[in-house]
mmCIF file of C-alpha atoms in Angstrom:
data_model
loop_
_atom_site.group_PDB
_atom_site.id
_atom_site.type_symbol
_atom_site.label_atom_id
_atom_site.label_comp_id
_atom_site.label_asym_id
_atom_site.label_seq_id
_atom_site.Cartn_x
_atom_site.Cartn_y
_atom_site.Cartn_z
ATOM 1 C CA MET A 1 154.025 81.231 -63.618
ATOM 2 C CA ALA A 2 151.210 83.695 -62.987
ATOM 3 C CA HIS A 3 152.205 85.500 -66.191
ATOM 4 C CA SER A 4 151.712 82.239 -68.105
ATOM 5 C CA LEU A 5 148.195 81.843 -66.689
ATOM 6 C CA VAL A 6 146.932 85.276 -67.790
ATOM 7 C CA LEU A 7 145.047 84.856 -71.036
ATOM 8 C CA LYS A 8 145.716 88.208 -72.678
ATOM 9 C CA TYR A 9 149.372 87.283 -73.192
ATOM 10 C CA TYR A 10 148.290 84.627 -75.701
ATOM 11 C CA SER A 11 145.958 86.880 -77.710
ATOM 12 C CA ASP A 12 146.861 88.143 -81.170
ATOM 13 C CA ALA A 13 145.974 91.706 -80.144
ATOM 14 C CA TRP A 14 148.585 91.717 -77.361
ATOM 15 C CA LEU A 15 151.212 89.865 -79.411
ATOM 16 C CA GLN A 16 150.935 92.391 -82.262
ATOM 17 C CA SER A 17 150.815 95.547 -80.115
ATOM 18 C CA GLY A 18 154.515 95.542 -79.239
ATOM 19 C CA LYS A 19 155.190 98.811 -81.146
ATOM 20 C CA GLY A 20 158.250 97.532 -82.956
ATOM 21 C CA VAL A 21 159.286 95.123 -80.185
ATOM 22 C CA PRO A 22 158.420 91.530 -81.083
ATOM 23 C CA ARG A 23 156.272 89.814 -78.460
ATOM 24 C CA VAL A 24 155.870 86.099 -77.920
ATOM 25 C CA SER A 25 153.341 84.208 -75.872
ATOM 26 C CA PRO A 26 154.602 82.878 -72.512
ATOM 27 C CA HIS A 27 154.919 79.251 -73.631
ATOM 28 C CA GLU A 28 157.199 80.354 -76.492
ATOM 29 C CA ASP A 29 159.506 82.422 -74.257
ATOM 30 C CA ARG A 30 162.493 80.314 -73.166
ATOM 31 C CA GLU A 31 163.052 82.002 -69.786
ATOM 32 C CA VAL A 32 159.371 81.970 -68.835
ATOM 33 C CA SER A 33 159.125 78.305 -69.852
ATOM 34 C CA LEU A 34 162.157 77.324 -67.764
ATOM 35 C CA MET A 35 160.831 79.166 -64.707
ATOM 36 C CA GLY A 36 157.378 77.631 -65.261
ATOM 37 C CA ALA A 37 158.929 74.160 -65.333
ATOM 38 C CA GLN A 38 160.738 74.887 -62.052
ATOM 39 C CA CYS A 39 157.454 76.058 -60.535
ATOM 40 C CA PHE A 40 155.611 72.929 -61.695
ATOM 41 C CA ASN A 41 158.364 70.673 -60.343
ATOM 42 C CA ARG A 42 158.246 72.390 -56.973
ATOM 43 C CA LEU A 43 154.457 72.544 -56.642
ATOM 44 C CA PHE A 44 153.720 69.047 -57.957
ATOM 45 C CA PRO A 45 156.232 66.615 -56.408
ATOM 46 C CA ASP A 46 154.090 63.585 -57.323
ATOM 47 C CA THR A 47 155.094 62.429 -60.837
ATOM 48 C CA LYS A 48 151.499 61.537 -61.753
ATOM 49 C CA ASP A 49 150.285 65.060 -60.901
ATOM 50 C CA LEU A 50 153.310 66.604 -62.624
ATOM 51 C CA ARG A 51 152.585 64.698 -65.827
ATOM 52 C CA GLN A 52 148.924 65.705 -65.631
ATOM 53 C CA VAL A 53 149.641 69.411 -65.069
ATOM 54 C CA TYR A 54 152.031 69.441 -68.044
ATOM 55 C CA LEU A 55 149.289 67.921 -70.221
ATOM 56 C CA GLU A 56 146.787 70.484 -68.938
ATOM 57 C CA PHE A 57 149.184 73.389 -69.508
ATOM 58 C CA GLY A 58 149.927 72.134 -73.022
ATOM 59 C CA ALA A 59 146.224 72.091 -73.891
ATOM 60 C CA TYR A 60 145.687 75.535 -72.330
ATOM 61 C CA SER A 61 148.693 77.275 -73.891
ATOM 62 C CA SER A 62 148.217 75.783 -77.356
ATOM 63 C CA GLY A 63 144.465 76.388 -77.337
ATOM 64 C CA SER A 64 143.542 72.781 -78.047
ATOM 65 C CA GLY A 65 140.715 70.582 -76.811
ATOM 66 C CA TYR A 66 138.139 72.506 -74.811
ATOM 67 C CA PHE A 67 140.191 75.704 -75.174
ATOM 68 C CA GLU A 68 139.744 75.867 -78.968
ATOM 69 C CA GLN A 69 135.997 76.446 -78.776
ATOM 70 C CA ALA A 70 134.849 79.830 -80.076
ATOM 71 C CA HIS A 71 133.096 80.964 -76.886
ATOM 72 C CA VAL A 72 136.187 80.125 -74.793
ATOM 73 C CA ILE A 73 138.480 82.065 -77.119
ATOM 74 C CA ASP A 74 136.038 84.981 -77.202
ATOM 75 C CA ALA A 75 135.860 85.047 -73.375
ATOM 76 C CA ARG A 76 139.632 85.624 -73.231
ATOM 77 C CA ARG A 77 139.065 89.150 -74.542
ATOM 78 C CA TYR A 78 136.532 90.425 -72.027
ATOM 79 C CA GLU A 79 136.730 88.279 -68.862
ATOM 80 C CA GLU A 80 139.122 88.843 -65.993
ATOM 81 C CA PRO A 81 141.616 85.965 -65.582
ATOM 82 C CA ILE A 82 140.126 84.649 -62.307
ATOM 83 C CA SER A 83 136.607 84.732 -63.760
ATOM 84 C CA TRP A 84 137.797 83.024 -66.939
ATOM 85 C CA TRP A 85 139.460 80.239 -64.959
ATOM 86 C CA ALA A 86 136.298 79.801 -62.864
ATOM 87 C CA ASN A 87 134.132 79.552 -65.980
ATOM 88 C CA HIS A 88 136.399 77.583 -68.313
ATOM 89 C CA GLY A 89 139.069 75.843 -66.254
ATOM 90 C CA ALA A 90 137.105 72.787 -65.120
ATOM 91 C CA SER A 91 138.667 70.609 -67.825
ATOM 92 C CA THR A 92 142.098 71.289 -66.294
ATOM 93 C CA PRO A 93 141.552 70.946 -62.518
ATOM 94 C CA LEU A 94 145.209 71.053 -61.433
ATOM 95 C CA LEU A 95 145.945 74.081 -63.571
ATOM 96 C CA GLN A 96 142.706 75.758 -62.480
ATOM 97 C CA ALA A 97 143.620 75.328 -58.800
ATOM 98 C CA LEU A 98 147.092 76.737 -59.482
ATOM 99 C CA ALA A 99 145.595 79.695 -61.382
ATOM 100 C CA PHE A 100 143.286 80.484 -58.457
ATOM 101 C CA LYS A 101 146.199 80.314 -56.044
ATOM 102 C CA LEU A 102 148.551 82.487 -58.087
ATOM 103 C CA LEU A 103 146.161 85.003 -59.631
ATOM 104 C CA SER A 104 144.253 85.760 -56.451
ATOM 105 C CA GLN A 105 147.327 86.988 -54.568
ATOM 106 C CA PRO A 106 147.213 90.750 -54.099
ATOM 107 C CA ALA A 107 150.243 92.646 -55.284
ATOM 108 C CA SER A 108 151.594 94.830 -52.523
ATOM 109 C CA SER A 109 154.735 96.725 -51.639
ATOM 110 C CA SER A 110 154.099 96.503 -47.896
ATOM 111 C CA CYS A 111 156.994 94.060 -47.318
ATOM 112 C CA CYS A 112 159.387 96.415 -49.095
ATOM 113 C CA GLU A 113 158.051 99.364 -47.125
ATOM 114 C CA ARG A 114 158.543 97.422 -43.899
ATOM 115 C CA ASN A 115 162.159 96.634 -44.849
ATOM 116 C CA TRP A 116 162.869 100.265 -45.746
ATOM 117 C CA SER A 117 161.440 101.319 -42.414
ATOM 118 C CA THR A 118 163.714 98.844 -40.630
ATOM 119 C CA TYR A 119 166.660 100.078 -42.700
ATOM 120 C CA SER A 120 165.938 103.680 -41.693
ATOM 121 C CA LEU A 121 165.985 102.628 -38.027
ATOM 122 C CA ILE A 122 169.341 100.909 -38.507
ATOM 123 C CA GLN A 123 171.016 103.459 -40.795
ATOM 124 C CA ASN A 124 170.494 106.831 -39.098
ATOM 125 C CA ILE A 125 172.527 109.888 -38.086
ATOM 126 C CA LYS A 126 174.172 108.089 -35.156
ATOM 127 C CA ARG A 127 175.074 105.103 -37.306
ATOM 128 C CA ASN A 128 176.097 106.867 -40.508
ATOM 129 C CA ARG A 129 179.447 105.033 -40.684
ATOM 130 C CA LEU A 130 177.761 101.660 -40.867
ATOM 131 C CA LEU A 131 178.714 99.865 -44.081
ATOM 132 C CA THR A 132 175.912 99.228 -46.544
ATOM 133 C CA THR A 133 176.566 95.502 -46.514
ATOM 134 C CA ARG A 134 176.373 95.415 -42.715
ATOM 135 C CA ALA A 135 173.118 97.384 -42.737
ATOM 136 C CA LYS A 136 171.642 95.017 -45.347
ATOM 137 C CA ASP A 137 172.679 92.037 -43.231
ATOM 138 C CA LEU A 138 171.044 93.554 -40.146
ATOM 139 C CA VAL A 139 167.783 94.166 -42.048
ATOM 140 C CA PHE A 140 167.916 90.585 -43.343
ATOM 141 C CA VAL A 141 168.401 89.184 -39.835
ATOM 142 C CA HIS A 142 165.664 91.425 -38.401
ATOM 143 C CA TYR A 143 163.143 90.370 -41.041
ATOM 144 C CA ASN A 144 163.928 86.658 -40.667
ATOM 145 C CA LEU A 145 163.686 86.865 -36.876
ATOM 146 C CA ARG A 146 160.279 88.440 -37.353
ATOM 147 C CA LEU A 147 159.234 85.574 -39.639
ATOM 148 C CA LEU A 148 160.478 83.002 -37.128
ATOM 149 C CA SER A 149 158.634 84.691 -34.288
ATOM 150 C CA LYS A 150 155.368 84.267 -36.226
ATOM 151 C CA LYS A 151 155.651 80.506 -35.711
ATOM 152 C CA THR A 152 155.777 80.683 -31.921
ATOM 153 C CA LYS A 153 152.784 79.774 -29.799
ATOM 154 C CA GLY A 154 152.830 83.176 -28.083
ATOM 155 C CA TYR A 155 152.518 84.971 -31.419
ATOM 156 C CA MET A 156 149.633 82.801 -32.610
ATOM 157 C CA ASP A 157 147.627 82.827 -29.382
ATOM 158 C CA GLY A 158 148.780 85.932 -27.567
ATOM 159 C CA PRO A 159 147.737 89.564 -27.909
ATOM 160 C CA SER A 160 149.694 89.885 -31.171
ATOM 161 C CA LYS A 161 147.508 87.434 -33.104
ATOM 162 C CA PHE A 162 145.693 90.259 -34.933
ATOM 163 C CA TRP A 163 148.796 92.233 -35.964
ATOM 164 C CA ASP A 164 149.032 90.772 -39.461
ATOM 165 C CA ILE A 165 145.369 91.231 -40.329
ATOM 166 C CA SER A 166 144.505 93.789 -42.978
ATOM 167 C CA GLY A 167 143.425 96.992 -41.263
ATOM 168 C CA ASP A 168 140.247 97.624 -43.228
ATOM 169 C CA GLN A 169 139.062 94.055 -43.768
ATOM 170 C CA PHE A 170 138.455 92.567 -40.333
ATOM 171 C CA ASP A 171 135.837 92.571 -37.662
ATOM 172 C CA ILE A 172 136.973 91.809 -34.113
ATOM 173 C CA GLU A 173 134.751 91.799 -31.096
ATOM 174 C CA GLY A 174 135.359 95.098 -29.387
ATOM 175 C CA GLY A 175 136.328 96.772 -32.645
ATOM 176 C CA ASP A 176 139.763 98.209 -31.859
ATOM 177 C CA VAL A 177 142.854 96.025 -32.307
ATOM 178 C CA THR A 178 145.080 98.468 -30.408
ATOM 179 C CA GLN A 179 143.108 97.753 -27.245
ATOM 180 C CA LEU A 180 143.925 94.037 -27.549
ATOM 181 C CA ALA A 181 147.706 94.335 -27.600
ATOM 182 C CA GLU A 182 150.486 96.352 -26.039
ATOM 183 C CA LEU A 183 152.058 97.993 -29.102
ATOM 184 C CA SER A 184 155.269 99.296 -27.582
ATOM 185 C CA LEU A 185 158.675 98.099 -28.732
#
């Protein structure tokens, strides 16, 4: 869905720069359209909102209505997607809110790194005969137990409440998170 809300994938420059591989805009790609429909159905359970977001997406993806104005089309080339949606998405409020939600998520491999770290604790020299499927199941259980523990009152209010905060983007009284919690396993 986020791919469908990035403007450059509708531009002629991007569509023609495939170097021999034909490119199509997201609303013309069958798989992307089917996944987008699933996303809309999940995020907008109210039929009135669902109808409205489909109308808004149709106007956006086809470049009709407000989106066919010259300054809006020109802004697609030089503005970042979030900025473009902030400046030109007011005519499609449901789609604009969805674009903000999806396009402002940082891409990170930290979850994968965390799983690999867990896997290396499970699959080590002492446990080298452990089947791959069993190791994958143990990592799956470990990760889901960790997710469930985040919902407990002790996790939210206890000394671990700062564990999931980004290391370089917070300011806690006292400064050092490690002083607030016992970090031993």
